Short mmCIF file of C-alpha atoms in Angstrom, two decimals:
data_model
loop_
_atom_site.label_atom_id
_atom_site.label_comp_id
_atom_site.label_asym_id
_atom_site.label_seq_id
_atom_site.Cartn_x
_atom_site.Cartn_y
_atom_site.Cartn_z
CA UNK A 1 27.75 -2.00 -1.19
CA UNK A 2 24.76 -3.00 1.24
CA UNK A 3 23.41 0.70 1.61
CA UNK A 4 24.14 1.13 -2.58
CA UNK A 5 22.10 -1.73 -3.25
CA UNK A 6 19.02 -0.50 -0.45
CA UNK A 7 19.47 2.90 -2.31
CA UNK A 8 18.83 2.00 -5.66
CA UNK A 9 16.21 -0.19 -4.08
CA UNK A 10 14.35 3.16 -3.21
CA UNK A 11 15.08 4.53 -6.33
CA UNK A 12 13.07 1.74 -7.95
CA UNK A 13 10.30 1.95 -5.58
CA UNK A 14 9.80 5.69 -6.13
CA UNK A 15 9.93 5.74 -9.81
CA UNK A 16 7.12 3.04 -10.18
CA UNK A 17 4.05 5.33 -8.81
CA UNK A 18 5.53 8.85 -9.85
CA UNK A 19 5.56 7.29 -13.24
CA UNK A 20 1.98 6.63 -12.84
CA UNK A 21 1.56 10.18 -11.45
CA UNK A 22 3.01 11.65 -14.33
CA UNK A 23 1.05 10.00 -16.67
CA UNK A 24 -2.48 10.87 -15.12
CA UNK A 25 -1.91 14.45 -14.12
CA UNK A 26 0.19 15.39 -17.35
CA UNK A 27 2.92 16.72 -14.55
CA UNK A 28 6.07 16.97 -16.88
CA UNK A 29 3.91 20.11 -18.96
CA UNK A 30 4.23 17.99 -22.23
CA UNK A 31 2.47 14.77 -23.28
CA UNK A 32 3.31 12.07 -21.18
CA UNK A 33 2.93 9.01 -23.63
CA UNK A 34 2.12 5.28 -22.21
CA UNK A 35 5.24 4.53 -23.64
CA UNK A 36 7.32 7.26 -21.33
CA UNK A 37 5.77 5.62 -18.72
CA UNK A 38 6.48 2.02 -19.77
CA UNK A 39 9.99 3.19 -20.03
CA UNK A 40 10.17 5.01 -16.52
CA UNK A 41 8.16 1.60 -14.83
CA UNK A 42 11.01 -0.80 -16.67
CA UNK A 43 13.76 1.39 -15.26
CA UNK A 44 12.28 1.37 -11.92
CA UNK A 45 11.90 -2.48 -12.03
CA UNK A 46 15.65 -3.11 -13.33
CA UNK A 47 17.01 -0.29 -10.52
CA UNK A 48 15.00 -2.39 -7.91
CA UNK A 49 16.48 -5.93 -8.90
CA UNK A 50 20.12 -4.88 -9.56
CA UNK A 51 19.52 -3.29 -6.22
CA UNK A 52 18.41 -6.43 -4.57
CA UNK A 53 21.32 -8.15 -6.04
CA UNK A 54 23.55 -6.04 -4.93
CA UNK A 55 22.45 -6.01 -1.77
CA UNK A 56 22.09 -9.67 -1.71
CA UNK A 57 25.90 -10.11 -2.95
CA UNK A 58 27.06 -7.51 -0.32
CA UNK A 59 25.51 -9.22 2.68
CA UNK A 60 26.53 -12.75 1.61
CA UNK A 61 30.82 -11.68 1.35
#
């Protein structure tokens, strides 16, 4: 459960800046709204916590 919860940790802290990536340099080939962007960032944030969490709860069993 530890490595699961560092995983989705690193999930979370990719998603953040590629999000931001995508937005500027129009690197999906389609419009990129804000709002795709907003989405992608809240993902990354929730994927990050649940992953601390998890990782949290594994250690502490």
């Amino acid at each position: 459960m530890r490595t699961f919860g560092k995983i989705l940790q690193i999930i979370g802290l990719i998603l953040l800046p590629l999000a931001c990536f995508a937005q500027i340099s129009d690197g999906l080939g389609r419009h990129f709204g804000v709002s795709d962007m907003v989405l992608w960032s809240v993902f990354g944030i929730a994927a990050f916590f649940i992953g601390r969490f998890v990782e949290g709860y594994a250690s502490s069993s």
